[in-house]
């Protein structure tokens, strides 16, 4: 009973689409115009933030957003280069020029560099000044040793080889929209590269620029480029397939008829030109399905993630298969009946099969909606819409394109398609040698099944890029020469630090130091089996607290509480803490403390949270990163 009902409905729909093919085509064109107009006013934009990888309910995302509220610090980039002449006046001035160049770039808040940082032995001078004033090799060597013992510099602005230096570029909190932010990041990278190219120093490597925002930006840029390339080649291959299915038989039939004297040149060329409509129809269906789904997605969400670039090629595959299947069956029936009968029989015979295939395909993409990763969820939703709309576009545009405006009589004189003879030969070979062909199919399946056992999630984000890309080379250089380009934050609960006594504060900071030492002692295994440090640097309050020891006289006068007040920028309470001895502290130190309060970036007194910034290796395997995170926790 259900079969008869479906058959009757299918017969009615087929005849209706055949009879109303002109209004259906015009309706499809109208919907396409409306969708285009809507997208002009409400375009779908790419969400290039890290948050776009997570669903809104994810607890990790909520914690990340809370941490941004607790510690509203800027995003950073690393500009790393190796300069054999770094410890010369010319090398230091080169870094000063690079620092100034980057500070003038739009979107840059501040740049931290070794050359412009206070010298450990005399914080009232910069390291560049100390190198310039070093009268002998012994003085220069002493300065290098002091910097090696300073946690704020060693492993942060200078690597272990003492010739690889890093500039920490702190970005503005608001970089504008995705396009504006991308332009600013590209400008920073290009400015650093251009300046160093002008220096023309022998043996200089870099600079290489890396950072989370730049990594995400490059992912979207390369994905968009690859999406356009994928779309071009899919369209090219699609055109070749359609030409082979529809144009080559027409050319072959024209050549046979011309040799037999049954047709003129103009008549044959006219028939071949009419067959080119089969090339335009898939493009119309693809463009319509993509435009309609994008318009619907603009209403529902209004943004896309990086997987959106692969949608067009997948929709092209689905559309071409649908159109070619319908078109070949229609052309085959045209050799037996008129165009009206051939069209409605094609729709009636293949319509249900194509409907269920598209519905099944859409259901397969809809299965991705259970995924909690937002880009995968968005991809599944858009592909489900686009797949269903391929069927709608086909129903609206295929009848008129295939049949034309009027009914045409029987199309006689067609040759047997080459594909039919090829398929007949293939089926005969399969029938004669079933074991051979079965083994040929089973062998690759077994190999693929064994390979699936070795699959593991990929967490090395740099593997999204080809080895020759600039961002991949940057991370490879930084990981090898500098120690790590990844960024982690460890947030721990604390008491009210400003209310601690001097002894309590000293003991607590000792505990934080011990924690930092344990974190930097964590070892993980690389893919080559080598055991390396997973955390190359841990920075928190004690590192700035200890740096005050280098200030002449101040290191002995400043009590633990006074140091904490000084790091908080509370000069008044710091003076009160040390009393009359405050007069011996250089005025430049008080002014610097007022202008650059360090404590709020690492401790939130209201929430009683303390932050430890970890510099971690990015290019690690999944298991190594899991091991690293477990040991950190």
Coordinates of C-alpha atoms in Angstrom, one line a residue:
X1 CA 0.0 0.0 0.0
X2 CA 2.8 2.4 0.9
X3 CA 4.6 1.5 -2.3
X4 CA 1.5 2.3 -4.4
X5 CA 1.0 5.6 -2.6
X6 CA 4.6 6.6 -3.2
X7 CA 4.3 5.6 -6.8
X8 CA 1.2 7.7 -7.3
X9 CA 2.7 10.7 -5.6
X10 CA 5.9 10.3 -7.6
X11 CA 4.0 10.1 -10.9
X12 CA 2.0 13.2 -10.0
X13 CA 5.2 15.2 -9.0
X14 CA 7.0 14.1 -12.2
X15 CA 4.2 15.2 -14.4
X16 CA 3.8 18.5 -12.5
X17 CA 7.5 19.4 -12.8
X18 CA 7.4 18.5 -16.5
X19 CA 4.3 20.6 -17.2
X20 CA 5.4 23.6 -15.0
X21 CA 9.1 23.5 -15.9
X22 CA 9.1 27.2 -17.1
X23 CA 7.5 28.6 -13.9
X24 CA 9.7 26.3 -11.8
X25 CA 12.8 27.6 -13.6
X26 CA 11.7 31.2 -13.1
X27 CA 10.9 30.6 -9.4
X28 CA 14.4 29.1 -8.9
X29 CA 16.0 32.2 -10.5
X30 CA 13.9 34.5 -8.3
X31 CA 14.9 32.7 -5.2
X32 CA 18.5 32.9 -6.3
X33 CA 18.2 36.7 -6.8
X34 CA 16.5 37.1 -3.4
X35 CA 19.2 35.1 -1.7
X36 CA 22.0 37.1 -3.3
X37 CA 20.3 40.4 -2.3
X38 CA 19.9 39.1 1.3
X39 CA 23.6 38.1 1.5
X40 CA 24.7 41.5 0.3
X41 CA 23.0 43.1 3.3
X42 CA 23.7 40.2 5.8
X43 CA 26.9 38.5 4.7
X44 CA 28.2 35.4 6.4
X45 CA 31.6 36.2 8.0
X46 CA 34.4 33.9 9.1
X47 CA 34.8 33.6 12.9
X48 CA 38.6 33.5 13.3
X49 CA 38.7 33.4 17.1
X50 CA 40.0 30.5 19.1
X51 CA 36.6 30.3 20.8
X52 CA 35.0 29.3 17.5
X53 CA 36.5 25.8 18.0
X54 CA 34.3 25.1 21.1
X55 CA 30.6 25.0 21.8
X56 CA 29.2 27.7 24.0
X57 CA 28.5 25.3 26.9
X58 CA 32.0 23.8 27.0
X59 CA 33.4 24.3 30.5
X60 CA 36.9 24.8 29.1
X61 CA 35.6 27.8 27.1
X62 CA 33.9 29.2 30.1
X63 CA 37.1 28.9 32.1
X64 CA 39.1 30.5 29.4
X65 CA 36.7 33.5 29.2
X66 CA 36.8 33.8 33.0
X67 CA 40.6 33.9 32.9
X68 CA 40.4 36.7 30.4
X69 CA 38.3 38.6 32.9
X70 CA 40.6 37.8 35.8
X71 CA 43.7 38.7 33.9
X72 CA 42.9 41.0 31.0
X73 CA 46.3 40.7 29.4
X74 CA 47.1 41.2 25.8
X75 CA 47.7 38.5 23.2
X76 CA 51.4 38.3 22.2
X77 CA 53.6 37.4 19.3
X78 CA 57.1 36.2 19.3
X79 CA 59.6 37.6 16.8
X80 CA 62.7 35.4 17.0
X81 CA 66.0 35.7 15.1
X82 CA 69.6 34.5 15.4
X83 CA 72.3 37.2 15.2
X84 CA 76.0 36.2 15.6
X85 CA 76.7 39.9 16.2
X86 CA 74.1 40.3 18.9
X87 CA 76.6 41.1 21.7
X88 CA 78.1 44.0 19.9
X89 CA 77.0 47.6 19.9
X90 CA 75.8 47.2 16.2
X91 CA 73.8 44.0 17.1
X92 CA 72.1 45.7 20.1
X93 CA 71.3 48.8 18.0
X94 CA 69.9 46.5 15.3
X95 CA 67.5 45.0 17.9
X96 CA 66.6 48.5 19.2
X97 CA 65.6 49.5 15.6
X98 CA 63.6 46.4 15.2
X99 CA 61.9 47.1 18.5
X100 CA 61.0 50.6 17.5
X101 CA 59.8 49.4 14.1
X102 CA 57.4 46.9 15.7
X103 CA 56.1 49.5 18.2
X104 CA 55.1 51.7 15.3
X105 CA 53.0 48.9 13.7
X106 CA 49.2 49.2 14.1
X107 CA 47.8 47.0 16.8
X108 CA 51.0 46.8 18.9
X109 CA 50.7 47.9 22.5
X110 CA 54.3 47.3 23.6
X111 CA 57.4 45.4 22.7
X112 CA 59.7 43.7 25.2
X113 CA 63.3 43.1 24.0
X114 CA 66.6 42.3 25.6
X115 CA 68.3 45.5 24.2
X116 CA 65.7 47.8 25.7
X117 CA 65.4 46.0 29.1
X118 CA 67.1 47.2 32.3
X119 CA 70.6 45.8 32.7
X120 CA 70.8 43.4 35.7
X121 CA 73.7 45.1 37.4
X122 CA 72.4 48.6 36.8
X123 CA 68.6 48.6 36.1
X124 CA 68.8 52.4 35.5
X125 CA 70.5 51.6 32.2
X126 CA 69.4 49.3 29.3
X127 CA 71.2 46.2 28.2
X128 CA 72.1 47.9 24.9
X129 CA 73.8 50.7 26.9
X130 CA 75.6 48.2 29.0
X131 CA 77.0 46.4 25.9
X132 CA 78.1 49.7 24.4
X133 CA 79.9 50.8 27.6
X134 CA 81.6 47.4 28.2
X135 CA 85.2 48.4 28.1
X136 CA 86.6 44.8 27.8
X137 CA 85.7 41.3 26.9
X138 CA 85.6 40.4 30.7
X139 CA 82.9 43.1 31.3
X140 CA 80.9 41.8 28.4
X141 CA 81.2 38.2 29.6
X142 CA 80.2 39.3 33.1
X143 CA 77.1 40.9 31.6
X144 CA 76.2 37.7 29.8
X145 CA 76.5 35.7 32.9
X146 CA 74.3 38.1 34.8
X147 CA 71.6 37.9 32.1
X148 CA 71.8 34.1 32.2
X149 CA 71.1 34.2 35.9
X150 CA 68.1 36.5 35.5
X151 CA 64.9 34.5 35.0
X152 CA 63.0 37.4 33.4
X153 CA 65.5 37.4 30.5
X154 CA 67.0 34.0 30.1
X155 CA 64.6 31.8 28.2
X156 CA 62.3 34.8 27.5
X157 CA 64.2 37.4 25.5
X158 CA 67.4 35.4 25.0
X159 CA 67.8 31.7 24.3
X160 CA 70.4 29.3 25.8
X161 CA 72.8 29.8 22.9
X162 CA 72.9 33.6 23.8
X163 CA 72.7 34.5 20.1
X164 CA 69.0 33.7 19.5
X165 CA 66.9 36.5 20.7
X166 CA 63.1 37.0 21.0
X167 CA 61.0 40.1 21.0
X168 CA 57.7 39.7 22.8
X169 CA 55.2 41.8 21.0
X170 CA 52.2 42.6 23.1
X171 CA 49.1 43.4 21.0
X172 CA 46.2 45.7 21.7
X173 CA 43.2 44.0 23.3
X174 CA 40.9 45.2 20.5
X175 CA 42.4 44.5 17.0
X176 CA 39.1 45.2 15.2
X177 CA 37.3 42.8 13.0
X178 CA 38.8 39.6 11.5
X179 CA 40.0 41.4 8.3
X180 CA 41.5 44.3 10.3
X181 CA 43.2 41.9 12.7
X182 CA 44.6 39.9 9.9
X183 CA 46.0 42.9 8.2
X184 CA 47.7 44.1 11.4
X185 CA 49.2 40.7 12.0
X186 CA 50.5 40.5 8.5
X187 CA 51.9 44.0 8.8
X188 CA 53.9 43.1 11.9
X189 CA 55.4 40.0 10.3
X190 CA 56.2 41.8 7.1
X191 CA 57.8 44.8 9.0
X192 CA 60.1 42.6 11.0
X193 CA 61.1 40.7 7.9
X194 CA 61.7 43.8 5.7
X195 CA 63.9 45.5 8.3
X196 CA 66.1 42.5 8.9
X197 CA 66.5 42.1 5.1
X198 CA 67.8 45.6 4.8
X199 CA 70.4 45.0 7.6
X200 CA 72.1 42.4 5.4
X201 CA 74.1 40.8 8.2
X202 CA 76.1 37.6 7.5
X203 CA 74.9 34.6 9.3
X204 CA 71.6 36.2 10.5
X205 CA 68.6 33.8 10.5
X206 CA 65.1 35.1 10.7
X207 CA 63.2 36.9 11.9
X208 CA 60.5 34.3 12.5
X209 CA 57.1 35.4 13.8
X210 CA 54.8 33.1 15.7
X211 CA 51.8 33.3 18.1
X212 CA 48.3 31.9 18.6
X213 CA 46.5 34.7 16.8
X214 CA 48.9 34.5 13.8
X215 CA 48.6 30.7 13.8
X216 CA 44.8 30.9 13.5
X217 CA 45.0 33.7 11.0
X218 CA 47.3 31.6 8.7
X219 CA 45.1 28.6 9.1
X220 CA 42.1 30.5 7.7
X221 CA 44.2 32.2 5.0
X222 CA 45.7 28.9 3.8
X223 CA 42.3 27.2 4.1
X224 CA 40.7 29.9 2.0
X225 CA 43.4 29.6 -0.6
X226 CA 43.2 25.8 -0.7
X227 CA 39.4 26.1 -0.8
X228 CA 39.6 28.2 -4.0
X229 CA 42.1 25.9 -5.5
X230 CA 39.9 22.9 -4.6
X231 CA 36.9 24.5 -6.1
X232 CA 38.8 25.3 -9.3
X233 CA 40.0 21.8 -9.8
X234 CA 36.7 20.2 -8.9
X235 CA 35.0 22.4 -11.4
X236 CA 37.6 21.6 -14.0
X237 CA 37.2 17.8 -13.5
X238 CA 33.5 18.2 -13.4
X239 CA 33.6 19.9 -16.8
X240 CA 35.7 17.1 -18.2
X241 CA 33.3 14.5 -16.9
X242 CA 30.2 16.2 -18.3
X243 CA 32.0 16.9 -21.6
X244 CA 32.8 13.2 -21.8
X245 CA 29.2 12.2 -20.9
X246 CA 27.3 14.6 -23.1
X247 CA 29.5 16.5 -25.6
X248 CA 31.7 13.6 -26.9
X249 CA 28.7 11.4 -27.9
X250 CA 27.3 14.4 -29.8
X251 CA 30.6 15.0 -31.6
X252 CA 30.9 11.3 -32.4
X253 CA 27.4 11.2 -33.8
X254 CA 27.9 14.4 -35.8
X255 CA 31.1 13.0 -37.3
X256 CA 29.4 9.7 -38.3
X257 CA 26.4 11.6 -39.8
X258 CA 28.7 14.1 -41.6
X259 CA 30.8 11.3 -43.2
X260 CA 27.5 9.6 -44.4
X261 CA 26.3 12.9 -45.8
X262 CA 23.3 13.0 -43.5
X263 CA 23.9 16.4 -41.9
X264 CA 25.4 19.8 -42.7
X265 CA 28.2 21.6 -40.8
X266 CA 25.9 24.2 -39.5
X267 CA 23.2 21.8 -38.4
X268 CA 25.8 19.6 -36.6
X269 CA 27.5 22.5 -34.8
X270 CA 24.0 23.8 -33.7
X271 CA 23.2 20.4 -32.1
X272 CA 26.6 20.3 -30.4
X273 CA 26.1 23.9 -29.1
X274 CA 22.7 22.9 -27.7
X275 CA 24.4 20.1 -25.7
X276 CA 26.6 22.7 -23.9
X277 CA 23.5 23.4 -21.7
X278 CA 24.5 20.3 -19.8
X279 CA 27.7 22.1 -18.8
X280 CA 25.9 25.1 -17.5
X281 CA 23.2 23.2 -15.6
X282 CA 25.5 21.8 -12.9
X283 CA 27.1 25.2 -12.3
X284 CA 23.6 26.7 -11.8
X285 CA 22.6 23.9 -9.4
X286 CA 25.9 24.2 -7.4
X287 CA 25.7 28.0 -7.2
X288 CA 22.0 27.9 -6.2
X289 CA 22.5 25.3 -3.5
X290 CA 25.5 27.1 -2.0
X291 CA 23.8 30.5 -2.1
X292 CA 20.6 29.3 -0.6
X293 CA 22.3 27.4 2.2
X294 CA 24.6 30.4 2.9
X295 CA 21.5 32.6 3.1
X296 CA 19.8 30.2 5.5
X297 CA 22.9 30.0 7.6
X298 CA 23.1 33.7 7.7
X299 CA 19.6 33.7 9.3
X300 CA 20.5 30.9 11.7
X301 CA 24.0 31.9 12.9
X302 CA 25.7 34.4 10.6
X303 CA 29.2 33.1 10.8
X304 CA 31.4 30.3 9.4
X305 CA 34.4 28.5 10.6
X306 CA 37.5 27.4 8.7
X307 CA 35.9 24.1 7.4
X308 CA 33.5 26.2 5.3
X309 CA 36.0 26.4 2.5
X310 CA 35.7 22.7 1.6
X311 CA 31.9 22.8 1.2
X312 CA 31.8 24.1 -2.4
X313 CA 33.8 21.1 -3.7
X314 CA 31.6 18.6 -1.8
X315 CA 28.4 20.2 -3.1
X316 CA 29.9 20.1 -6.6
X317 CA 30.4 16.4 -6.4
X318 CA 26.9 15.8 -5.1
X319 CA 25.4 18.1 -7.8
X320 CA 27.4 16.6 -10.7
X321 CA 26.5 13.0 -9.8
X322 CA 22.8 14.0 -9.6
X323 CA 22.7 15.9 -12.9
X324 CA 24.8 13.4 -14.9
X325 CA 22.6 10.5 -13.7
X326 CA 19.4 12.3 -14.6
X327 CA 20.8 13.6 -17.9
X328 CA 22.2 10.3 -19.2
X329 CA 18.9 8.5 -18.4
X330 CA 16.9 11.3 -20.2
X331 CA 19.2 11.2 -23.3
X332 CA 18.8 7.4 -23.4
X333 CA 15.0 7.6 -23.4
X334 CA 15.1 10.3 -26.1
X335 CA 16.2 7.6 -28.5
X336 CA 12.9 5.8 -27.8
X337 CA 10.2 8.5 -27.2
X338 CA 9.5 12.3 -27.4
X339 CA 11.1 14.8 -25.0
X340 CA 8.0 15.3 -22.8
X341 CA 7.5 11.6 -22.1
X342 CA 11.3 11.1 -21.7
X343 CA 11.4 13.8 -19.1
X344 CA 8.6 12.8 -16.9
X345 CA 9.6 9.1 -17.1
X346 CA 13.2 10.1 -16.1
X347 CA 11.8 12.1 -13.1
X348 CA 9.4 9.3 -12.2
X349 CA 12.0 6.5 -12.5
X350 CA 15.0 8.2 -10.9
X351 CA 13.3 10.9 -8.7
X352 CA 12.6 8.6 -5.7
X353 CA 16.1 7.1 -5.9
X354 CA 17.8 10.5 -6.0
X355 CA 15.5 11.8 -3.2
X356 CA 16.5 8.9 -0.9
X357 CA 20.2 9.2 -1.8
X358 CA 20.2 12.9 -1.0
X359 CA 18.2 12.4 2.2
X360 CA 20.6 9.7 3.3
X361 CA 23.6 11.9 2.4
X362 CA 22.1 14.8 4.4
X363 CA 21.5 12.4 7.3
X364 CA 25.1 11.3 7.2
X365 CA 26.2 15.0 7.5
X366 CA 23.5 15.5 10.2
X367 CA 25.2 12.8 12.3
X368 CA 28.1 15.3 12.8
X369 CA 25.7 17.5 14.8
X370 CA 26.4 15.3 17.8
X371 CA 30.0 16.5 17.8
X372 CA 30.9 19.1 20.4
X373 CA 33.6 20.7 18.3
X374 CA 32.0 23.8 16.8
X375 CA 33.7 23.8 13.4
X376 CA 32.6 20.2 12.8
X377 CA 29.1 21.0 14.0
X378 CA 28.8 24.0 11.7
X379 CA 30.2 21.9 8.8
X380 CA 27.6 19.2 9.4
X381 CA 24.8 21.7 9.5
X382 CA 25.8 23.6 6.4
X383 CA 26.4 20.4 4.4
X384 CA 23.0 19.0 5.5
X385 CA 21.3 22.2 4.2
X386 CA 23.3 22.3 1.0
X387 CA 22.7 18.6 0.2
X388 CA 18.9 19.0 0.6
X389 CA 19.0 22.2 -1.5
X390 CA 20.8 20.4 -4.3
X391 CA 17.6 18.3 -4.7
X392 CA 15.5 21.5 -4.7
X393 CA 17.7 23.2 -7.2
X394 CA 17.7 20.1 -9.4
X395 CA 13.9 19.9 -9.3
X396 CA 13.6 23.6 -10.3
X397 CA 16.2 23.9 -13.0
X398 CA 16.6 20.4 -14.6
X399 CA 13.2 20.0 -16.4
X400 CA 13.4 23.2 -18.5
X401 CA 17.2 22.8 -19.2
X402 CA 16.7 19.2 -20.3
X403 CA 13.5 19.4 -22.4
X404 CA 13.4 23.0 -23.5
X405 CA 10.4 25.2 -24.2
X406 CA 8.4 22.7 -26.4
X407 CA 7.9 19.0 -26.9
X408 CA 10.3 17.5 -29.5
X409 CA 9.7 14.3 -31.4
X410 CA 11.7 11.1 -31.2
X411 CA 15.5 11.6 -31.5
X412 CA 16.6 8.8 -33.8
X413 CA 20.0 7.8 -35.2
X414 CA 22.0 7.9 -31.9
X415 CA 24.9 5.6 -31.6
X416 CA 25.3 3.3 -28.6
X417 CA 27.2 5.1 -25.9
X418 CA 30.8 4.0 -25.4
X419 CA 30.2 3.7 -21.7
X420 CA 27.6 1.0 -22.2
X421 CA 30.1 -1.2 -24.1
X422 CA 32.8 -0.5 -21.6
X423 CA 30.6 -1.4 -18.7
X424 CA 29.4 -4.6 -20.5
X425 CA 33.1 -5.6 -20.9
X426 CA 33.8 -4.9 -17.3
X427 CA 30.9 -6.9 -16.1
X428 CA 31.9 -9.8 -18.3
X429 CA 35.5 -9.7 -16.9
X430 CA 34.1 -9.6 -13.3
X431 CA 31.9 -12.6 -14.1
X432 CA 34.9 -14.6 -15.5
X433 CA 37.4 -13.8 -12.7
X434 CA 35.4 -13.2 -9.5
X435 CA 38.2 -14.3 -7.2
X436 CA 40.8 -12.1 -8.8
X437 CA 38.7 -9.0 -8.6
X438 CA 37.4 -9.8 -5.2
X439 CA 41.0 -10.1 -3.9
X440 CA 41.9 -6.8 -5.6
X441 CA 39.1 -5.1 -3.6
X442 CA 39.8 -7.0 -0.4
X443 CA 43.5 -6.3 -0.3
X444 CA 43.4 -2.5 0.0
X445 CA 40.5 -2.8 2.5
X446 CA 42.6 -5.0 4.8
X447 CA 45.5 -2.5 4.6
X448 CA 43.2 0.4 5.3
X449 CA 41.7 -1.5 8.3
X450 CA 45.2 -2.1 9.7
X451 CA 46.1 1.5 9.3
X452 CA 43.1 2.7 11.2
X453 CA 44.5 1.0 14.3
X454 CA 47.4 3.4 14.2
X455 CA 45.3 6.6 13.9
X456 CA 45.5 9.1 16.7
X457 CA 44.1 12.7 17.2
X458 CA 46.5 15.3 15.8
X459 CA 47.1 18.2 18.3
X460 CA 50.2 19.7 16.7
X461 CA 48.6 22.7 15.1
X462 CA 51.6 23.3 12.9
X463 CA 50.8 20.1 11.0
X464 CA 47.9 22.0 9.4
X465 CA 50.5 23.6 7.2
X466 CA 52.9 22.4 4.6
X467 CA 56.5 22.3 5.6
X468 CA 57.5 25.1 3.2
X469 CA 55.0 27.6 4.5
X470 CA 56.3 30.6 6.6
X471 CA 54.4 29.8 9.7
X472 CA 55.6 26.1 9.8
X473 CA 59.2 27.2 9.3
X474 CA 58.8 29.8 12.1
X475 CA 57.5 27.3 14.6
X476 CA 60.2 24.8 13.6
X477 CA 63.0 27.4 14.1
X478 CA 61.5 28.7 17.4
X479 CA 61.0 25.2 18.8
X480 CA 64.5 24.1 18.0
X481 CA 66.4 27.3 18.8
X482 CA 64.3 29.0 21.4
X483 CA 62.6 26.2 23.3
X484 CA 58.9 26.7 22.8
X485 CA 56.3 28.9 21.1
X486 CA 53.2 27.5 22.8
X487 CA 51.4 29.3 25.6
X488 CA 49.7 27.8 28.6
X489 CA 48.4 29.4 31.8
X490 CA 48.2 27.8 35.2
X491 CA 45.7 29.5 37.6
X492 CA 45.8 28.7 41.3
X493 CA 43.8 30.0 44.3
X494 CA 45.5 32.2 46.8
X495 CA 44.8 34.2 49.9
X496 CA 44.9 38.0 50.1
X497 CA 48.6 38.5 49.3
X498 CA 48.6 42.2 50.3
X499 CA 47.5 41.2 53.8
X500 CA 50.3 38.6 54.4
X501 CA 53.1 39.4 56.8
X502 CA 56.6 39.6 55.5
X503 CA 57.3 36.0 56.7
X504 CA 54.1 34.6 55.3
X505 CA 54.7 36.3 51.9
X506 CA 58.3 35.1 51.7
X507 CA 57.2 31.5 52.5
X508 CA 54.4 31.7 49.9
X509 CA 56.6 33.0 47.2
X510 CA 59.1 30.2 48.0
X511 CA 56.3 27.7 47.3
X512 CA 55.6 29.4 43.9
X513 CA 59.3 29.2 43.0
X514 CA 59.3 25.5 43.9
X515 CA 56.2 25.0 41.7
X516 CA 57.9 26.8 38.8
X517 CA 61.0 24.6 39.2
X518 CA 58.9 21.4 39.1
X519 CA 57.0 22.6 36.0
X520 CA 60.1 23.4 34.1
X521 CA 61.5 20.0 35.1
X522 CA 58.7 18.1 33.3
X523 CA 60.1 15.9 30.5
X524 CA 58.1 14.6 27.6
X525 CA 58.9 12.3 24.6
X526 CA 59.2 13.7 21.1
X527 CA 58.1 11.6 18.0
X528 CA 61.8 10.7 17.6
X529 CA 61.9 9.2 21.1
X530 CA 63.9 12.0 22.6
X531 CA 63.1 13.2 26.1
X532 CA 62.9 17.0 26.2
X533 CA 61.6 19.6 28.6
X534 CA 57.9 20.2 27.9
X535 CA 57.9 23.6 29.7
X536 CA 60.8 25.8 28.7
X537 CA 59.8 28.7 30.9
X538 CA 57.5 29.5 33.8
X539 CA 56.9 33.2 34.8
X540 CA 55.0 34.6 37.7
X541 CA 55.3 37.1 40.6
X542 CA 58.5 35.7 42.1
X543 CA 60.5 36.4 38.9
X544 CA 59.7 40.1 39.1
X545 CA 60.1 40.0 42.9
X546 CA 63.6 38.6 42.6
X547 CA 64.7 41.0 39.9
X548 CA 64.6 43.8 42.5
X549 CA 67.6 42.2 44.1
X550 CA 69.7 43.6 41.3
X551 CA 68.9 47.2 42.1
X552 CA 71.8 48.7 44.1
X553 CA 70.8 49.4 47.8
X554 CA 67.1 48.9 47.0
X555 CA 67.4 45.1 47.1
X556 CA 68.4 45.3 50.7
X557 CA 66.0 48.0 51.8
X558 CA 62.8 46.6 50.2
X559 CA 61.0 44.2 52.5
X560 CA 58.8 41.4 50.9
X561 CA 55.6 43.5 51.4
X562 CA 57.3 46.6 50.1
X563 CA 58.3 44.7 46.9
X564 CA 54.8 43.5 46.5
X565 CA 53.3 47.0 46.8
X566 CA 55.9 48.2 44.4
X567 CA 55.0 45.6 41.8
X568 CA 51.3 46.6 42.4
X569 CA 52.2 50.2 41.5
X570 CA 51.2 51.3 45.0
X571 CA 54.1 53.6 45.7
X572 CA 52.5 55.2 48.7
X573 CA 52.1 51.9 50.7
X574 CA 55.6 50.8 49.6
X575 CA 57.1 54.0 51.0
X576 CA 55.2 53.5 54.3
X577 CA 56.4 49.9 54.5
X578 CA 60.1 50.8 54.5
X579 CA 59.7 54.1 56.3
X580 CA 62.5 56.6 56.3
X581 CA 64.8 54.3 54.2
X582 CA 62.5 55.2 51.2
X583 CA 64.6 58.3 50.6
X584 CA 67.5 56.1 49.5
X585 CA 65.5 54.5 46.7
X586 CA 66.2 56.1 43.3
X587 CA 63.3 58.3 42.1
X588 CA 63.4 56.5 38.7
X589 CA 62.3 53.3 40.4
X590 CA 59.2 54.9 42.0
X591 CA 58.2 56.4 38.6
X592 CA 58.7 53.1 36.8
X593 CA 56.5 51.4 39.4
X594 CA 53.7 53.9 39.0
X595 CA 53.8 53.6 35.2
X596 CA 54.2 49.8 34.8
X597 CA 52.3 47.9 37.5
X598 CA 53.2 44.2 37.1
X599 CA 51.1 42.5 39.8
X600 CA 47.6 42.9 38.2
X601 CA 48.8 40.8 35.2
X602 CA 49.6 37.9 37.6
X603 CA 47.3 38.2 40.6
X604 CA 43.7 39.2 40.9
X605 CA 43.1 40.3 44.5
X606 CA 39.3 40.4 44.2
X607 CA 39.0 36.8 42.9
X608 CA 42.1 35.6 44.8
X609 CA 43.6 34.0 41.7
X610 CA 47.3 33.8 40.8
X611 CA 48.5 33.1 37.3
X612 CA 51.7 31.4 36.1
X613 CA 52.5 31.8 32.4
X614 CA 54.0 28.7 30.9
X615 CA 56.0 28.7 27.7
X616 CA 55.5 25.2 26.2
X617 CA 56.4 23.3 23.1
X618 CA 53.8 23.4 20.4
X619 CA 55.2 20.7 18.1
X620 CA 54.5 17.7 20.2
X621 CA 52.5 14.5 19.5
X622 CA 49.1 13.9 21.0
X623 CA 50.4 11.5 23.6
X624 CA 53.2 13.9 24.6
X625 CA 50.8 16.7 25.1
X626 CA 48.5 14.6 27.1
X627 CA 51.4 13.5 29.3
X628 CA 52.5 17.1 29.7
X629 CA 49.0 18.3 30.7
X630 CA 48.6 15.5 33.2
X631 CA 51.9 16.2 34.8
X632 CA 51.1 19.9 35.0
X633 CA 47.8 19.2 36.7

